[in-house]
Every structure is written in C-alpha cells, then in structure tokens.
Coordinates of C-alpha atoms and ligand atoms in Angstrom, one line a residue:
F1 CA 1.1 -20.1 -21.0
T2 CA -2.5 -20.0 -22.1
R3 CA -1.9 -21.6 -25.3
R4 CA -4.2 -24.6 -25.7
I5 CA -2.8 -28.1 -26.3
K6 CA -4.0 -29.5 -29.6
I7 CA -4.6 -33.2 -29.1
G8 CA -5.0 -33.7 -32.9
R9 CA -6.0 -37.1 -33.9
F10 CA -5.3 -38.7 -30.5
G11 CA -8.8 -38.3 -29.4
H12 CA -8.6 -40.7 -26.4
S13 CA -10.4 -39.4 -23.3
E14 CA -7.3 -39.9 -21.0
I15 CA -5.4 -37.5 -23.2
S16 CA -8.3 -35.0 -23.3
D17 CA -8.5 -35.1 -19.4
M18 CA -4.9 -34.5 -19.2
A19 CA -5.0 -31.7 -21.6
R20 CA -7.9 -30.0 -19.9
A21 CA -6.1 -30.5 -16.7
F22 CA -2.9 -29.0 -18.0
N23 CA -4.9 -26.0 -19.6
G24 CA -6.6 -25.4 -16.2
M25 CA -3.3 -25.5 -14.4
S26 CA -1.7 -23.1 -16.8
E27 CA -4.6 -20.7 -16.7
Q28 CA -4.4 -20.8 -13.0
L29 CA -0.5 -20.1 -13.2
S30 CA -1.0 -17.1 -15.7
N31 CA -3.7 -15.6 -13.4
L32 CA -1.2 -15.7 -10.6
E33 CA 1.5 -14.2 -12.8
Q34 CA -1.0 -11.5 -14.0
S35 CA -1.9 -10.6 -10.4
R36 CA 1.6 -10.4 -9.4
N37 CA 2.5 -8.2 -12.4
E38 CA -0.5 -5.9 -11.6
F39 CA 0.6 -5.7 -7.9
V40 CA 4.1 -4.7 -9.0
A41 CA 2.9 -2.1 -11.4
N42 CA 0.5 -0.7 -8.8
A43 CA 3.2 -0.6 -6.0
S44 CA 5.8 1.1 -8.5
H45 CA 3.0 3.7 -9.5
E46 CA 2.2 4.5 -5.7
L47 CA 5.9 4.8 -4.9
K48 CA 6.8 7.0 -7.9
T49 CA 4.0 9.3 -7.6
P50 CA 5.3 10.9 -4.3
L51 CA 8.8 10.8 -5.6
S52 CA 7.9 12.8 -8.9
S53 CA 6.1 15.4 -6.8
M54 CA 9.1 15.8 -4.6
K55 CA 11.4 16.1 -7.6
I56 CA 9.4 18.9 -9.1
M57 CA 9.4 20.9 -5.9
I58 CA 13.1 20.4 -5.3
Q59 CA 14.0 21.1 -8.9
T60 CA 11.7 24.5 -8.7
L61 CA 13.5 25.5 -5.6
L62 CA 17.1 24.7 -7.1
L63 CA 16.2 26.7 -10.4
Q64 CA 14.9 30.0 -8.9
P65 CA 15.9 31.2 -5.5
A66 CA 12.5 31.4 -3.7
D67 CA 11.4 33.7 -0.8
P68 CA 11.5 31.8 2.6
E69 CA 7.9 31.6 2.8
M70 CA 7.6 29.8 -0.5
T71 CA 10.8 27.6 0.4
H72 CA 9.0 26.7 3.7
E73 CA 5.8 25.6 2.1
F74 CA 7.7 23.5 -0.6
L75 CA 9.7 21.9 2.1
S76 CA 6.8 21.0 4.3
D77 CA 5.2 19.4 1.1
V78 CA 8.3 17.4 0.6
D79 CA 8.0 16.4 4.3
Q80 CA 4.6 15.2 3.8
E81 CA 5.4 13.1 0.7
I82 CA 8.1 11.5 2.8
D83 CA 5.6 10.5 5.4
R84 CA 3.4 9.2 2.5
L85 CA 6.3 6.9 1.3
N86 CA 7.1 5.8 4.6
N87 CA 3.4 4.7 5.0
I88 CA 3.3 2.9 1.8
I89 CA 6.6 1.0 2.6
N90 CA 5.3 0.0 6.1
D91 CA 2.1 -1.4 4.6
L92 CA 3.9 -3.2 1.9
L93 CA 6.4 -4.6 4.6
S94 CA 3.3 -5.9 6.5
L95 CA 1.7 -7.5 3.7
A96 CA 5.0 -9.2 2.7
K97 CA 5.3 -10.3 6.2
A98 CA 2.0 -11.9 6.3
D99 CA 2.5 -13.5 2.8
A100 CA 5.7 -15.3 3.9
S101 CA 4.3 -18.8 4.9
H102 CA 7.1 -19.3 7.3
V103 CA 5.9 -16.5 9.6
E104 CA 3.8 -18.2 12.1
N105 CA 1.3 -16.4 14.3
R106 CA 2.4 -16.2 17.7
L107 CA -0.6 -17.6 19.5
S108 CA -1.5 -16.9 23.2
R109 CA -4.4 -16.5 25.3
V110 CA -5.8 -13.0 24.4
N111 CA -8.1 -10.9 26.6
L112 CA -10.2 -9.5 23.8
K113 CA -11.8 -6.7 26.0
D114 CA -8.4 -5.3 27.1
L115 CA -7.4 -5.5 23.5
L116 CA -10.3 -3.5 22.2
Q117 CA -10.1 -1.1 25.0
A118 CA -6.4 -0.4 24.2
T119 CA -7.2 0.0 20.5
L120 CA -9.9 2.4 21.3
H121 CA -7.6 4.5 23.7
N122 CA -5.0 4.8 21.0
L123 CA -7.6 6.0 18.3
E124 CA -9.5 8.3 20.6
P125 CA -7.5 11.5 19.8
L126 CA -8.2 11.0 16.1
A127 CA -12.0 10.6 16.8
Q128 CA -12.0 13.6 19.1
R129 CA -10.6 15.8 16.4
K130 CA -13.6 15.1 14.2
Q131 CA -16.0 15.0 17.2
I132 CA -16.8 11.6 16.5
D133 CA -18.5 9.7 19.2
M134 CA -16.9 6.3 20.0
E135 CA -19.0 3.6 21.9
M136 CA -18.0 0.1 22.8
V137 CA -20.6 -2.6 23.7
L138 CA -19.2 -5.7 25.5
P139 CA -20.8 -8.6 27.2
E140 CA -20.4 -9.3 30.7
G141 CA -17.8 -11.7 31.8
E142 CA -14.7 -12.9 30.1
L143 CA -14.0 -12.7 26.2
T144 CA -10.9 -14.6 25.6
L145 CA -9.5 -16.4 22.6
Q146 CA -6.4 -18.1 21.3
S147 CA -4.8 -15.6 18.9
D148 CA -2.0 -13.5 18.0
P149 CA -2.5 -10.5 19.8
I150 CA -0.2 -8.0 18.1
R151 CA -1.5 -9.0 14.6
L152 CA -5.2 -8.9 15.8
Q153 CA -4.7 -5.7 17.2
Q154 CA -3.1 -4.4 13.9
A155 CA -6.3 -5.6 12.0
I156 CA -8.9 -4.1 14.4
S157 CA -7.2 -1.0 14.6
N158 CA -7.1 -0.6 10.8
I159 CA -10.7 -1.2 10.6
I160 CA -11.6 1.3 13.5
D161 CA -9.1 3.8 11.9
N162 CA -11.1 3.6 8.6
A163 CA -14.5 3.9 10.4
I164 CA -13.1 7.2 11.9
K165 CA -11.6 8.4 8.5
Y166 CA -14.5 7.6 6.4
T167 CA -17.3 9.2 8.8
P168 CA -17.9 13.0 8.5
E169 CA -17.6 15.1 11.6
Q170 CA -20.0 14.5 14.5
G171 CA -20.8 11.2 13.4
S172 CA -20.4 7.9 15.6
V173 CA -18.5 4.7 15.6
R174 CA -19.8 1.6 17.6
I175 CA -17.6 -1.4 18.3
E176 CA -19.4 -4.5 19.6
A177 CA -18.0 -7.9 20.4
A178 CA -19.7 -11.2 21.6
Q179 CA -19.2 -14.9 21.8
Q180 CA -21.3 -17.0 19.5
G181 CA -20.7 -20.6 20.1
A182 CA -17.0 -21.5 19.3
R183 CA -16.5 -18.0 17.5
I184 CA -16.0 -14.6 18.7
V185 CA -17.6 -11.9 16.4
I186 CA -16.6 -8.3 16.5
W187 CA -18.6 -5.6 14.6
V188 CA -17.5 -2.1 13.9
Q189 CA -20.3 0.1 12.7
D190 CA -20.0 3.6 11.5
T191 CA -22.3 6.4 10.2
G192 CA -19.9 7.4 7.5
Y193 CA -19.9 7.9 3.6
G194 CA -20.8 4.0 3.2
I195 CA -19.6 2.0 0.2
S196 CA -21.5 1.1 -3.1
P197 CA -22.3 -2.7 -3.8
E198 CA -19.8 -2.4 -6.6
D199 CA -17.0 -1.1 -4.5
Q200 CA -17.7 -3.5 -1.7
K201 CA -16.5 -6.2 -4.1
H202 CA -13.0 -4.7 -4.4
I203 CA -12.3 -2.9 -1.0
F204 CA -10.2 -5.7 0.2
D205 CA -8.0 -5.7 -2.9
R206 CA -4.6 -4.2 -2.8
F207 CA -4.4 -0.5 -3.7
Y208 CA -8.1 -0.3 -4.1
R209 CA -9.6 3.1 -3.1
V210 CA -13.1 4.3 -3.6
D211 CA -12.2 7.8 -3.5
K212 CA -8.4 8.4 -4.3
A213 CA -8.6 12.2 -3.1
R214 CA -10.2 11.3 0.1
S215 CA -8.0 8.3 0.9
R216 CA -4.9 10.4 0.1
A217 CA -6.0 13.4 2.3
T218 CA -6.2 11.1 5.2
G219 CA -2.9 9.4 4.5
G220 CA -4.4 6.3 3.0
T221 CA -2.4 3.7 0.9
G222 CA -5.2 1.6 -0.1
L223 CA -3.5 -1.5 1.5
G224 CA -5.1 -1.3 4.9
L225 CA -8.0 -3.7 4.2
A226 CA -5.9 -6.1 2.1
I227 CA -3.7 -6.4 5.3
V228 CA -6.6 -6.8 7.5
K229 CA -8.1 -9.6 5.4
Q230 CA -4.7 -11.3 5.3
I231 CA -4.3 -11.2 9.1
I232 CA -7.9 -12.3 9.8
T233 CA -7.9 -15.2 7.3
G234 CA -4.4 -16.1 8.7
L235 CA -5.9 -16.3 12.1
G236 CA -8.6 -18.7 10.8
G237 CA -11.2 -16.1 10.7
S238 CA -13.2 -14.1 8.2
I239 CA -14.2 -10.5 7.5
R240 CA -17.3 -9.1 5.6
V241 CA -18.9 -5.9 5.0
E242 CA -22.4 -4.6 4.8
S243 CA -22.9 -1.0 3.8
Q244 CA -25.5 1.6 2.5
E245 CA -24.1 4.7 0.7
G246 CA -24.8 7.9 2.6
E247 CA -25.7 6.0 5.8
G248 CA -22.8 3.9 7.0
S249 CA -20.9 0.7 6.9
T250 CA -20.5 -2.4 9.2
F251 CA -17.6 -4.5 9.1
T252 CA -18.0 -8.0 10.9
V253 CA -15.0 -10.0 11.9
E254 CA -15.5 -13.7 12.9
L255 CA -12.7 -15.4 14.8
P256 CA -12.4 -19.1 16.2
I257 CA -11.8 -19.2 19.9
E258 CA -9.4 -22.0 19.3
P259 CA -7.8 -21.8 15.7
Ligands
ADP1 P1 -7.0 3.3 2.6 O1 -5.6 3.4 3.0 O2 -7.5 4.1 1.3 O3 -8.0 3.6 3.5 P2 -8.1 0.6 2.8 O4 -7.7 -0.6 2.1 O5 -8.0 0.7 4.3 O6 -7.4 1.7 2.2 O7 -9.5 0.8 2.4 C1 -9.9 0.8 0.9 C2 -11.0 1.7 0.5 O8 -12.2 1.3 1.1 C3 -10.8 3.2 1.2 O9 -10.0 3.9 0.3 C4 -12.2 3.6 1.2 O10 -12.6 4.1 0.0 C5 -13.0 2.3 1.5 N1 -13.4 2.3 3.0 C6 -12.7 1.5 4.0 N2 -13.3 1.6 5.0 C7 -14.4 2.4 5.0 C8 -15.5 2.7 5.8 N3 -15.6 2.4 7.1 N4 -16.5 3.6 5.3 C9 -16.5 4.0 3.9 N5 -15.4 3.4 3.1 C10 -14.5 2.7 3.5

C-alpha cells in the first residue's frame, strides 16, 4: 500500500498531483489498517492473559490433588480472572457500540446536577473505602443540556472512578460544573499520583496504562478513557487533562448545551 507510484517520464503536474493524492490516500489507509491490527493484537493479548493464568491454575489442580485451602485459593483466583475477562469484554462492547456509526445518541433534556449527584452517590462507597473526601461544587440555578443521559453518565462515572482509583488513601476528589456561554464545563480534580507529560499524550489511547500493575490491581482494562473520549466527542464535546506528577490531575470536559 505504501509503495510509491513512479511517474517516470510523464512529468506533467496533473499526474504528479494525482500521484501525490493517491500516495497520501494509501498512506492514510495503511495507517488505519495498522491501528486496526494493533488494536486486534492488543485485545487478543489482554484476553489471553487471564485465560493463560486460569489454564495454569486449573492444570495444577488437575495434576496433583491439593489440600482444600490451596484449592480454595486457586479457585478464587480463577474467579477473579473471570471477572477481569468480563470487564474487558464489557469495555470492548462499549467501544464497539460507540464505534458503530448507526448508533445514534438518544438525546433528551438532561438535568446535569441530578446526573452528577447520582454518579457521586454510586461511587461514594468506593471513595469511603479509601477515606477519600468527595466534594461537589455546583452553581445556583439550573444546569441543563441536550444530551444522551446514559452515555454521559457512563463517561463522567469513568472519569470520577479513575480519580478515586489513582488517588492514594485520604486524598480528595472535587467535581465542579458550570455554564460558560453555550457550553457546560465539568472539572474532575484529584490529589492523586498525577500523570507525566509524556503519558498524558497517550492515556486516551486504547489499552494504554501508565502503571500496568496498579491498573490491574484496581480492575482496570486500559479502555476506560478511550470510551470516555469516544462518548464525549460523539456528544459534540471535548476532553483534556492537566496534571502534575505527585500532585494530582484535572480532567476537563466541555459539552455544548445544544449539540
Ligand atoms: P484503566 O482501566 O487502566 O484505568 P483508563 O483508560 O481509564 O484505563 O486510564 C488509562 C491510564 O491513565 C490508567 O491506567 C492510569 O495510568 C492513567 N489515569 C487515568 N486517570 C487517572 C488519574 N485521575 N490520575 C492518574 N492517572 C490516571
């Protein structure tokens, strides 16, 4: 695909323009092909890792009769790996759903204050377990927009869930929302581990994780922010991150009130 067209003795400018355009198109196609291949390779690797560890544990149990304690330990590890596979498959399905262009957003009038409060309520137990203080700052009066409430809640919930996951015990997470002209801005700020400038460039990529062990330990799949980005841009909005390593991160979401 990337092979260049040689225009040989036909040096006319039209031909060279066409050749340039064609080379450009084939380069784009081959980039697309490459990122699709990378995605399939990554997805297969992520799915195979829990499968291989389950296989080893089950083979060990089959080969030698183990005492009940060890059997219990192995089976609970297998149980965890099954949860992990389930998480990855659910995330892949979310991505595939958002990818399919025929899936339209189900737009309705969304009361953002209610949506944020409900999201916070769902995540409160997670924060309490780490003694993380959750604070929400909302303006007086209404905060409504035309949006898809289910997808929007999934995106916001992923961002706040990350803020809790990547903040050490006794830290804090602050959620703020405000209207700015024809847009609504939502900030999720944490006092967590932070993200280096180099990693900030990649965290919205599929399967990218700064610290694999930390992400794994919290049930992460590396797909959360890719899903968030896809949802937010699908709703006509944008997302960005600012972060300082060792101090914390702020994710900013901007959404049009009327997409
Ligand atoms: P994961 O399932 O690993 O959480 P995400 O796509 O949600 O995957 O995030 C990608 C990576 O970005 C995470 O593995 C983590 O390293 C980093 N990250 C995301 N949110 C935060 C945050 N609030 N603070 C620090 N690091 C974060």
